[in-house]
Amino acid sequence: MESERILKIKFAGRLIDLLGHQMYGGAVPAVAELVANAWDADAKKVEIVIPDDISKPDAEITVRDYGDGMSFGELNDYYLHIGYERRSRGERTQGNRLVMGRKGIGKLAGFGIAENIVVTSVKAHHLVELQLNYTELRGLETTTNHILPILRDEDTDEPNGVKIAFKGLKVSRNINPDSFRKSMARRFAIGSEDMQVEVNGVLITKEDIELEYRYPDQGWKDEEIPDFGSIKYWFGFQKKPINDSELRGISVFARDRVAQFTPFFFNLSGGINGQVALEYLTGQIKAEVLDESTDYIATDRQTVNWQFDKAPILEEWGKNKIKELCADWKKRHEQKNIDRFQHNLGEFYSRIDKLSTIQEKKDLTTALTKIASLEKITDEDFIIIANAMVSGVERESVKKVIQRINITSDDALPELYEAIKEWDIISAVSTAEVIHGRIQIIEQFKKHIDNRLCEKSPKGEPDMQTFIKNYPWLLGHRYEQLTPADFYHEKGVDKWIEEILQATNNAEYSEADKKDGRRFDLLCIKNEWLIVILELMRPGLPEDYDHVVRLNRYVTRIKSHIQDNESNPEFKGKSVFGLLIADFPSKDSSLGETKIAFRNNLESITWNGLFESVKANYKEYYDLLKNKVPEDPRLKGLVNL
């Protein structure tokens, strides 16, 4: 008789990739799975240790909880059972906590950051230790009945709990403990009184977020959503746009664990009233329904399946709530700005009051009130705009001065002197406003220096190269006439020589430069006899040999091609000079000697030296103008420096 045939299901080792390595990216989500396990083990404390230098061969991340621990049998039956649902043993732990774990695959998350996962479990004075190896498991044709070596199986005096060590780390750069704590805190809505979690000995606590508006004013608001269930929530708006993506938008929690990560706005699309408010909005929702009888949460616990079953009901509620909050924020923000204009910036009223007609006063006041209500207007921006608008109307008074001069009789010298004095005041106001605007840019320049703004940014963000190109007069009065269009920015030297100088013998240099990626920061044709090449280093960095030699190379290369008879004759006779801007002049005597040798080709200056020089020049001129007519409200309206 033919033997009975059977069918078996098998799981290839590649499942380790699909459920662990590819699904959980980064140290935070991997460790968060272990924190959730600690909660389910009724742990009162969890200790996380992150290495200072991730590149060391023996570097490891460890997570030690002081929960119930697991016996040899529990390790076999539960922990090593991939896909085992913890809640099959009950919705609550022995300590009456709602169980967080559900899918039974979080234990594989560590393979996203480590080659080896070493598990050490202590329960009832007995210790069991085992190791999971990524390469070994990944290479199995099937994981069925695969036997793991036991590293330790012995009695111990250690307290109950589990320690997980991630070894053979695959993390490419060091982990900042402060950022790690913040990210971990945002994944859980549990308080330190329920379970303490430490990172390198420092307790994770909830962030103290400073909010301008909060709904409700304190705590959580309870609400019952028809056909969905009960939720708790709070929303708030910060005073400034939120740059931290993990803080912007709404986090959705289920059983005190994040189910939908930020930035999230309930999938709103299209314009809404007060849409700018989304840049300021943060908040949290607790929706236990998402993780009860039906599982609405994606496997990686980053998102909710918003198209599934009851989830669209919560999504629609969230959209309407955000629209309501943003409209309220817009209304409050407009009124606050109008009040600020009318009370805090009232110095403009004295200038407006001097205008010649009632209609001019009314029109200008209305316009400024509208500007003050703009959602993104700041005090600094408002002062600049208001000064420009008021000044534009004031300058109409120039016509009246001319008329006064023309109708003054020859014997009415006092009237003539008064008219000329008014002309002088108007001229001083106009010039002072220009100088004042430049001083504000100089102050911003100082902030960039103090904040160590990088010399270039590949992402279109602010950088020193662009700032200098946009405001070349920061380099000194000799650069006053230049505009951004006069600069070549981040261009390969060989390309510039070929395209602008039209050199025909640049091949050997060109190949070398392409290999080295040689690009000057900024180059400008300053005038009919001088070309200036600027090499910028990030503020806070001292000048170094590499930048000095590189700048000299650019200067000599361009000089030699200008002298070439085959180059563009337009550049004949032009000199070439380099300017290096760095900080902390080098104490290296050899570099000093090199700079002396190159003194005919280049010079260096510090960022703060450049700032002090340009600030002194403009402030002196500005103070002279203000002292000329110190009591005039148009000059008093400018911010004192």
XYZ file of C-alpha atoms in Angstrom:
641
model
C 0.000 0.000 0.000
C 1.305 3.394 -0.972
C 2.506 5.464 2.072
C 0.475 8.517 3.105
C 1.606 11.707 1.405
C 1.925 14.976 3.432
C 2.339 18.670 2.571
C 4.606 20.931 4.686
C 4.903 24.689 4.831
C 8.439 26.009 5.048
C 9.912 29.429 5.737
C 13.161 30.302 3.999
C 15.886 32.169 5.854
C 15.184 35.155 3.617
C 12.156 35.781 5.855
C 14.698 37.326 8.257
C 15.237 40.080 5.660
C 11.570 40.670 4.940
C 10.454 40.825 8.577
C 13.543 42.260 10.219
C 16.427 43.634 8.197
C 14.343 45.483 5.570
C 11.425 46.493 7.784
C 13.152 48.144 10.715
C 15.726 50.728 9.690
C 17.880 52.357 12.353
C 18.708 51.916 16.006
C 15.648 53.690 17.427
C 12.944 51.396 15.925
C 15.030 48.308 16.720
C 15.450 49.271 20.375
C 11.826 50.468 20.620
C 10.701 46.883 20.025
C 12.697 45.797 23.068
C 11.248 48.594 25.209
C 7.761 47.385 24.241
C 8.772 43.830 25.236
C 10.002 45.171 28.585
C 6.635 46.819 29.163
C 4.869 43.542 28.482
C 7.228 41.855 30.983
C 6.072 44.300 33.705
C 9.538 45.853 33.913
C 9.861 48.915 36.106
C 13.209 49.883 34.623
C 15.054 49.541 31.297
C 18.728 50.403 30.787
C 19.930 51.189 27.258
C 23.645 51.615 26.574
C 24.897 53.176 23.335
C 28.649 53.144 22.526
C 30.569 56.389 22.096
C 32.357 55.109 18.987
C 30.208 52.878 16.805
C 33.158 51.987 14.549
C 35.101 50.007 17.168
C 35.081 46.225 16.490
C 33.691 45.451 19.937
C 31.061 48.223 19.932
C 27.596 47.009 20.917
C 24.177 48.356 21.857
C 22.619 46.724 24.912
C 19.108 46.827 26.333
C 18.592 45.412 29.854
C 15.134 45.239 31.381
C 14.202 44.244 34.920
C 10.954 42.499 34.117
C 9.753 38.925 34.631
C 12.433 37.359 32.434
C 11.946 34.107 30.472
C 12.686 30.529 31.417
C 14.274 28.031 29.042
C 10.812 26.772 28.102
C 9.399 30.269 27.576
C 12.302 31.165 25.304
C 11.524 28.098 23.217
C 7.746 28.415 23.206
C 7.355 32.192 22.923
C 10.488 34.190 22.102
C 11.840 31.859 19.392
C 8.376 31.339 17.941
C 8.361 33.884 15.080
C 4.916 35.389 14.692
C 3.702 34.237 18.103
C 0.987 36.601 19.355
C 1.675 37.643 22.930
C -1.984 38.502 23.500
C -3.018 34.882 23.102
C -2.041 34.646 26.788
C -4.266 37.580 27.731
C -4.857 41.255 26.933
C -3.219 42.366 30.162
C -0.009 41.474 31.953
C 0.143 40.166 35.507
C 0.840 43.775 36.537
C -2.436 44.830 34.801
C -0.720 46.597 31.903
C -2.335 46.548 28.453
C -0.089 44.343 26.323
C 1.749 46.266 23.578
C 3.193 43.354 21.594
C 1.075 41.668 18.996
C 2.748 40.544 15.792
C 5.621 38.524 17.261
C 8.307 39.740 14.837
C 9.832 42.674 16.760
C 12.647 40.401 17.945
C 13.964 40.402 14.355
C 14.241 44.211 14.286
C 17.806 44.020 15.593
C 18.975 42.488 12.312
C 18.442 45.894 10.752
C 21.421 47.225 12.708
C 23.491 44.212 13.826
C 24.959 40.930 12.612
C 24.435 39.184 15.957
C 21.705 39.345 18.601
C 22.749 37.886 21.940
C 19.845 37.151 24.311
C 20.494 36.670 28.043
C 17.407 35.822 30.107
C 17.211 35.410 33.876
C 14.205 33.973 35.682
C 13.977 32.392 39.143
C 17.758 32.457 39.609
C 18.466 30.641 36.347
C 20.243 32.178 33.345
C 19.945 31.110 29.704
C 21.955 32.774 26.912
C 21.736 32.237 23.159
C 22.838 33.978 19.975
C 21.012 34.682 16.716
C 23.311 35.251 13.726
C 21.948 37.107 10.712
C 24.147 35.493 8.054
C 23.500 31.987 9.386
C 19.714 32.383 9.535
C 19.570 34.281 6.243
C 21.345 31.432 4.460
C 18.997 28.660 5.627
C 16.880 26.961 3.031
C 14.270 26.612 5.769
C 14.207 27.745 9.394
C 12.036 24.805 10.453
C 13.581 22.874 13.366
C 16.834 24.857 13.181
C 18.778 24.327 16.421
C 20.510 27.282 18.089
C 23.647 26.799 20.201
C 23.223 27.530 23.915
C 25.975 29.866 25.140
C 25.084 29.614 28.842
C 22.592 27.583 30.873
C 23.341 28.031 34.587
C 22.153 29.186 37.989
C 22.742 32.824 38.920
C 22.122 35.465 41.587
C 21.231 38.119 38.998
C 17.749 39.684 39.215
C 15.018 38.646 36.785
C 14.960 40.267 33.378
C 16.312 40.116 29.846
C 19.413 41.643 28.313
C 19.695 41.971 24.536
C 23.064 42.829 22.993
C 23.338 43.940 19.362
C 26.843 43.031 18.198
C 28.639 43.412 14.885
C 26.878 46.712 14.345
C 25.928 47.818 10.822
C 25.271 51.426 11.837
C 27.321 53.789 9.660
C 27.722 56.729 12.052
C 27.738 57.445 15.755
C 24.415 57.780 17.566
C 23.740 60.997 19.444
C 22.350 59.970 22.878
C 20.246 63.152 23.240
C 18.606 62.701 19.829
C 18.109 59.013 20.595
C 16.300 59.837 23.860
C 14.017 62.332 22.120
C 13.121 59.901 19.338
C 12.491 57.094 21.811
C 10.283 59.305 24.012
C 8.137 60.192 20.993
C 7.397 56.510 20.315
C 5.713 55.900 23.666
C 3.065 57.691 25.710
C 4.083 56.092 29.000
C 5.343 58.126 31.940
C 8.538 57.509 33.897
C 6.390 56.715 36.938
C 5.133 53.602 35.088
C 8.473 52.457 33.649
C 11.840 54.209 33.768
C 13.919 54.026 30.585
C 17.525 55.213 30.724
C 19.964 55.851 27.880
C 23.581 55.870 29.032
C 22.403 56.496 32.569
C 20.134 59.463 31.718
C 16.392 59.024 32.197
C 14.118 59.509 29.185
C 11.468 62.117 29.985
C 8.696 63.758 28.038
C 9.669 66.951 26.227
C 8.604 70.251 27.732
C 7.206 71.810 24.562
C 6.532 75.543 24.694
C 3.214 76.158 22.956
C 1.524 79.394 22.005
C -1.944 77.804 21.888
C -3.007 74.421 23.292
C -6.258 72.464 22.982
C -7.205 71.665 25.736
C -5.229 74.027 27.964
C -3.926 71.079 30.023
C -3.985 67.288 29.900
C -6.020 65.241 27.418
C -9.505 65.779 26.004
C -11.846 62.768 25.787
C -14.137 62.405 22.784
C -16.429 59.694 21.462
C -16.389 59.379 17.664
C -19.611 57.795 16.312
C -19.063 54.358 14.744
C -15.400 54.418 15.754
C -15.004 54.621 19.516
C -13.436 56.744 22.216
C -10.181 58.680 21.839
C -8.053 61.096 23.845
C -6.113 63.968 22.291
C -4.286 67.238 22.674
C -3.142 69.638 19.951
C -0.896 72.676 20.134
C 0.755 75.372 18.046
C 4.328 76.457 18.680
C 5.399 80.089 18.367
C 7.750 79.359 15.467
C 7.573 76.904 12.560
C 8.582 73.404 13.675
C 11.721 72.208 11.866
C 11.939 68.860 13.658
C 9.963 66.425 11.469
C 9.406 64.051 14.399
C 7.630 66.821 16.310
C 5.630 68.413 13.487
C 2.137 67.042 12.918
C 0.087 64.493 14.837
C 1.326 61.274 16.446
C -1.278 58.545 16.852
C -0.826 56.096 19.736
C -2.489 52.799 20.521
C -1.835 51.192 23.907
C 0.662 53.962 24.662
C 2.811 53.017 21.677
C 3.091 54.974 18.439
C 0.969 53.658 15.575
C 1.279 56.579 13.150
C 4.513 58.522 13.082
C 4.952 62.194 12.235
C 4.858 64.375 10.235
C 1.188 63.420 9.760
C -1.902 65.557 9.079
C -4.547 62.876 8.440
C -3.689 62.836 4.723
C -5.085 66.329 4.121
C -4.779 67.453 0.514
C -5.477 70.796 -1.089
C -5.553 74.253 0.438
C -7.299 74.950 3.726
C -8.060 78.129 5.608
C -4.903 78.944 7.575
C -2.775 76.272 5.882
C 0.419 77.949 7.116
C -0.619 76.824 10.604
C 0.395 73.256 9.678
C 4.030 74.365 10.009
C 3.385 75.173 13.693
C 1.065 72.277 14.620
C 1.951 69.366 16.890
C -0.164 66.972 18.916
C -0.993 63.441 20.023
C -4.014 61.140 19.844
C -4.633 57.976 21.852
C -6.898 55.599 19.924
C -6.956 52.151 21.562
C -9.469 50.922 18.960
C -6.635 50.748 16.411
C -5.010 47.885 18.321
C -7.811 45.898 19.904
C -9.823 43.137 18.237
C -8.807 44.349 14.773
C -5.210 45.288 13.988
C -5.082 48.505 11.969
C -1.343 49.107 12.373
C 1.230 48.353 9.674
C 3.861 45.761 10.522
C 6.676 48.270 11.060
C 4.471 50.314 13.457
C 5.134 53.499 11.473
C 1.686 53.961 9.924
C -1.977 53.069 10.303
C -3.769 51.291 7.454
C -6.093 54.241 6.881
C -8.183 52.550 4.183
C -9.118 49.609 6.396
C -12.442 49.076 8.193
C -13.034 51.837 10.830
C -9.788 53.750 10.196
C -11.336 56.108 7.570
C -13.779 57.336 10.228
C -10.902 58.488 12.457
C -9.105 59.908 9.413
C -12.123 62.043 8.462
C -12.517 63.232 12.063
C -8.839 64.218 12.082
C -9.107 66.175 8.831
C -12.071 68.177 10.133
C -10.375 68.782 13.485
C -7.192 70.087 11.840
C -9.194 72.391 9.539
C -11.032 73.754 12.580
C -7.794 74.270 14.543
C -5.969 75.940 11.641
C -8.836 78.368 11.034
C -8.818 79.271 14.736
C -5.010 79.709 14.687
C -5.266 82.016 11.659
C -7.900 84.174 13.363
C -5.882 84.426 16.594
C -2.627 85.057 14.740
C -4.072 87.870 12.649
C -5.502 89.633 15.687
C -2.263 89.196 17.643
C -0.236 90.753 14.821
C -2.656 93.642 14.434
C -2.476 94.295 18.184
C 1.300 94.130 18.017
C 1.331 96.739 15.248
C -1.065 99.033 17.029
C 0.674 98.853 20.409
C 4.251 97.625 20.163
C 5.088 99.333 16.871
C 3.226 102.540 17.512
C 6.235 104.725 16.621
C 5.024 104.661 13.016
C 1.927 106.622 14.007
C 3.974 109.747 14.669
C 5.430 109.564 11.164
C 2.064 108.862 9.560
C 0.559 111.784 11.463
C 2.958 114.170 9.711
C 1.671 113.215 6.241
C -0.043 116.006 4.346
C -3.523 114.586 3.674
C -6.080 112.636 5.674
C -6.458 110.163 2.783
C -2.720 109.390 2.786
C -2.859 108.689 6.513
C -5.931 106.455 6.155
C -4.601 104.480 3.180
C -1.211 103.865 4.764
C -2.691 102.813 8.126
C -5.042 100.364 6.388
C -2.219 98.876 4.314
C 0.074 98.428 7.305
C -2.724 96.812 9.323
C -3.221 94.264 6.535
C 0.508 93.546 6.405
C 0.627 93.140 10.182
C -2.053 90.442 9.968
C -0.029 88.244 7.594
C 0.513 84.770 9.020
C 4.304 84.655 8.675
C 5.196 88.302 9.353
C 7.853 88.874 12.007
C 8.658 92.065 13.911
C 11.867 92.474 11.918
C 10.149 92.017 8.553
C 7.316 94.332 9.524
C 9.700 97.127 10.558
C 11.553 96.926 7.240
C 8.352 96.876 5.153
C 6.669 99.593 7.191
C 9.745 101.835 6.962
C 9.823 101.427 3.187
C 6.097 102.139 2.769
C 6.026 105.138 5.086
C 9.187 106.520 3.525
C 7.735 106.175 0.040
C 4.782 108.328 0.992
C 7.009 110.746 2.917
C 9.179 111.299 -0.126
C 6.213 112.856 -1.871
C 6.864 115.763 0.459
C 9.963 116.530 -1.637
C 7.631 118.099 -4.188
C 6.203 120.329 -1.490
C 9.693 121.414 -0.408
C 10.456 122.475 -3.976
C 7.189 124.364 -4.112
C 8.022 126.097 -0.823
C 11.427 127.153 -2.163
C 9.919 128.443 -5.407
C 7.289 130.612 -3.738
C 9.583 132.007 -1.042
C 10.179 135.715 -1.566
C 13.706 137.112 -1.648
C 13.266 138.862 1.682
C 11.854 135.800 3.473
C 15.172 134.162 4.331
C 13.877 132.311 7.449
C 11.249 130.551 5.330
C 13.870 129.608 2.733
C 16.222 128.253 5.414
C 13.347 126.178 6.853
C 12.526 124.697 3.447
C 16.175 123.788 2.759
C 16.450 122.237 6.228
C 13.437 120.026 5.442
C 15.125 118.970 2.184
C 18.258 118.032 4.131
C 16.212 115.981 6.593
C 14.472 114.051 3.801
C 17.829 113.281 2.191
C 19.267 112.101 5.523
C 16.235 109.855 6.153
C 16.499 108.277 2.707
C 20.213 107.538 3.069
C 19.846 106.334 6.672
C 17.215 103.813 5.619
C 19.563 102.284 3.055
C 22.396 102.117 5.591
C 20.039 100.767 8.248
C 18.960 97.949 5.909
C 22.587 97.004 5.337
C 23.329 96.971 9.057
C 20.504 94.494 9.523
C 22.153 92.263 6.908
C 25.481 92.680 8.736
C 23.808 91.547 11.973
C 22.502 88.480 10.134
C 26.057 87.917 8.875
C 27.240 87.852 12.493
C 24.559 85.286 13.406
C 25.712 83.046 10.565
C 29.301 83.308 11.834
C 28.325 82.537 15.427
C 26.112 79.620 14.334
C 28.967 78.162 12.242
C 26.905 78.218 9.037
C 28.538 75.842 6.554
C 30.370 77.303 3.576
C 28.150 75.463 1.096
C 24.963 73.424 1.289
C 23.963 70.830 -1.321
C 20.300 70.988 -0.311
C 19.527 74.585 -1.229
C 19.699 75.698 2.400
C 21.471 78.922 3.529
C 25.256 78.862 3.278
C 28.150 81.327 3.437
C 29.005 81.162 -0.265
C 25.509 82.246 -1.304
C 25.323 84.894 1.439
C 28.597 86.531 0.314
C 27.547 86.320 -3.343
C 24.207 88.008 -2.563
C 25.835 90.756 -0.456
C 29.360 91.276 -1.863
C 29.686 94.661 -0.111
C 30.271 92.622 3.071
C 33.801 92.149 1.725
C 34.450 95.903 2.094
C 33.841 99.178 0.309
C 36.016 98.074 -2.631
C 33.295 95.571 -3.549
C 30.358 97.996 -3.286
C 29.679 98.090 -7.021
C 29.406 94.310 -7.438
C 26.116 92.397 -7.789
C 25.391 88.646 -7.482
C 25.471 88.443 -11.285
C 29.157 89.426 -11.222
C 30.098 86.149 -9.489
C 30.865 82.699 -10.801
C 29.792 80.244 -8.065
C 31.087 76.717 -7.381
C 32.481 76.224 -10.880
C 35.242 73.882 -11.980
C 38.475 75.789 -12.652
C 39.160 74.041 -15.953
C 35.590 74.708 -17.137
C 35.883 78.397 -16.315
C 39.211 78.652 -18.119
C 37.835 76.924 -21.212
C 34.492 78.759 -21.342
C 35.430 82.271 -20.178
C 39.119 82.618 -21.014
C 38.582 80.460 -24.111
C 41.930 78.754 -23.497
C 42.890 76.062 -25.987
C 45.803 74.420 -24.145
C 44.051 73.418 -20.925
C 43.744 69.675 -21.545
C 46.448 68.381 -19.203
C 45.240 70.554 -16.311
C 41.611 69.786 -17.101
C 42.035 66.045 -16.676
C 43.861 66.515 -13.370
C 41.195 68.843 -12.059
C 38.364 66.553 -13.102
C 40.028 63.776 -11.148
C 40.468 65.963 -8.049
C 37.104 67.698 -8.387
C 38.732 71.172 -8.198
C 36.095 73.905 -7.923
C 36.617 77.437 -6.697
C 33.999 78.804 -4.273
C 33.472 82.258 -5.783
C 35.168 84.221 -8.557
C 34.347 87.753 -9.590
C 35.673 90.095 -12.233
C 35.967 93.006 -9.853
C 36.853 95.715 -12.346
C 38.725 96.317 -15.584
C 42.044 95.260 -14.083
C 41.360 92.686 -11.317
C 39.874 89.191 -10.930
C 39.271 88.001 -7.358
C 38.978 84.337 -6.333
C 37.430 83.661 -2.943
C 37.984 80.462 -0.974
C 35.677 80.167 2.046
C 36.034 77.872 5.038
C 33.275 77.178 7.516
C 33.302 79.710 10.389
C 35.071 78.237 13.387
C 37.625 76.318 11.320
C 41.245 77.539 11.231
C 42.955 78.181 7.927
C 44.932 75.180 6.726
C 47.677 74.306 4.299
C 45.342 72.560 1.861
C 43.096 75.605 1.318
C 46.043 78.001 0.984
C 47.803 75.836 -1.615
C 44.536 75.176 -3.444
C 43.775 78.908 -3.695
C 47.288 79.649 -4.928
C 46.850 76.947 -7.566
C 43.653 78.608 -8.844
C 45.347 82.021 -8.997
C 48.471 80.845 -10.821
C 46.493 78.689 -13.243
C 44.234 81.544 -14.298
C 47.162 83.977 -14.427
C 49.084 81.722 -16.801
C 46.132 81.382 -19.153
C 45.463 85.129 -19.194
C 49.053 85.615 -20.383
C 48.536 83.017 -23.117
C 48.255 84.673 -26.528
C 45.494 82.249 -27.494
C 43.184 83.250 -24.625
C 40.320 85.758 -24.775
C 41.950 89.190 -25.381
C 39.269 90.820 -23.216
C 41.197 89.630 -20.154
C 44.641 90.786 -21.226
C 46.333 92.849 -18.545
C 44.015 91.744 -15.725
C 45.589 90.735 -12.419
C 44.372 87.768 -10.394
C 44.291 87.709 -6.598
C 42.950 85.245 -4.014
C 41.159 85.911 -0.729
C 40.861 83.128 1.872
C 38.257 83.638 4.612
C 38.679 81.317 7.612
C 39.037 81.607 11.378
C 41.832 81.347 13.952
C 44.956 82.220 11.935
C 47.158 79.148 11.897
C 50.003 78.883 14.420
C 51.803 76.522 12.057
C 55.035 78.341 11.188
C 55.406 76.407 7.939
C 51.972 77.586 6.798
C 52.925 81.134 7.726
C 56.041 80.863 5.575
C 53.979 79.447 2.724
C 51.590 82.410 2.916
C 54.558 84.792 2.811
C 55.795 83.025 -0.307
C 52.322 83.374 -1.856
C 51.724 86.971 -0.675
C 51.699 88.318 -4.239
C 48.876 85.903 -5.085
C 46.635 85.812 -2.018
C 45.825 87.005 1.492
C 43.634 85.670 4.317
C 41.182 87.267 6.723
C 39.056 85.915 9.582
C 35.258 85.901 9.494
C 35.010 87.987 12.646
C 37.643 90.383 11.326
C 35.562 90.852 8.184
C 32.422 91.404 10.260
C 34.043 93.964 12.589
C 35.440 95.923 9.652
C 32.242 96.209 7.635
C 30.093 96.805 10.746
C 32.310 99.674 11.898
C 32.209 101.382 8.484
C 28.444 101.298 8.112
C 27.568 102.027 11.728
C 29.766 105.126 11.774
C 28.035 106.514 8.691
C 24.620 105.545 10.068
C 25.264 107.267 13.407
C 26.326 110.474 11.642
C 23.037 110.583 9.755
C 20.954 109.899 12.872
C 22.777 112.561 14.864
C 22.089 115.060 12.117
C 18.398 115.264 13.065
C 18.048 113.076 16.190
C 14.532 114.204 17.097
C 12.966 113.645 13.690
C 10.378 110.825 14.055
C 11.329 109.335 10.685
C 14.842 108.672 11.925
C 13.730 107.746 15.437
C 11.504 105.114 13.830
C 14.580 103.192 12.722
C 15.796 100.572 15.191
C 18.672 101.717 17.398
C 21.836 99.625 17.122
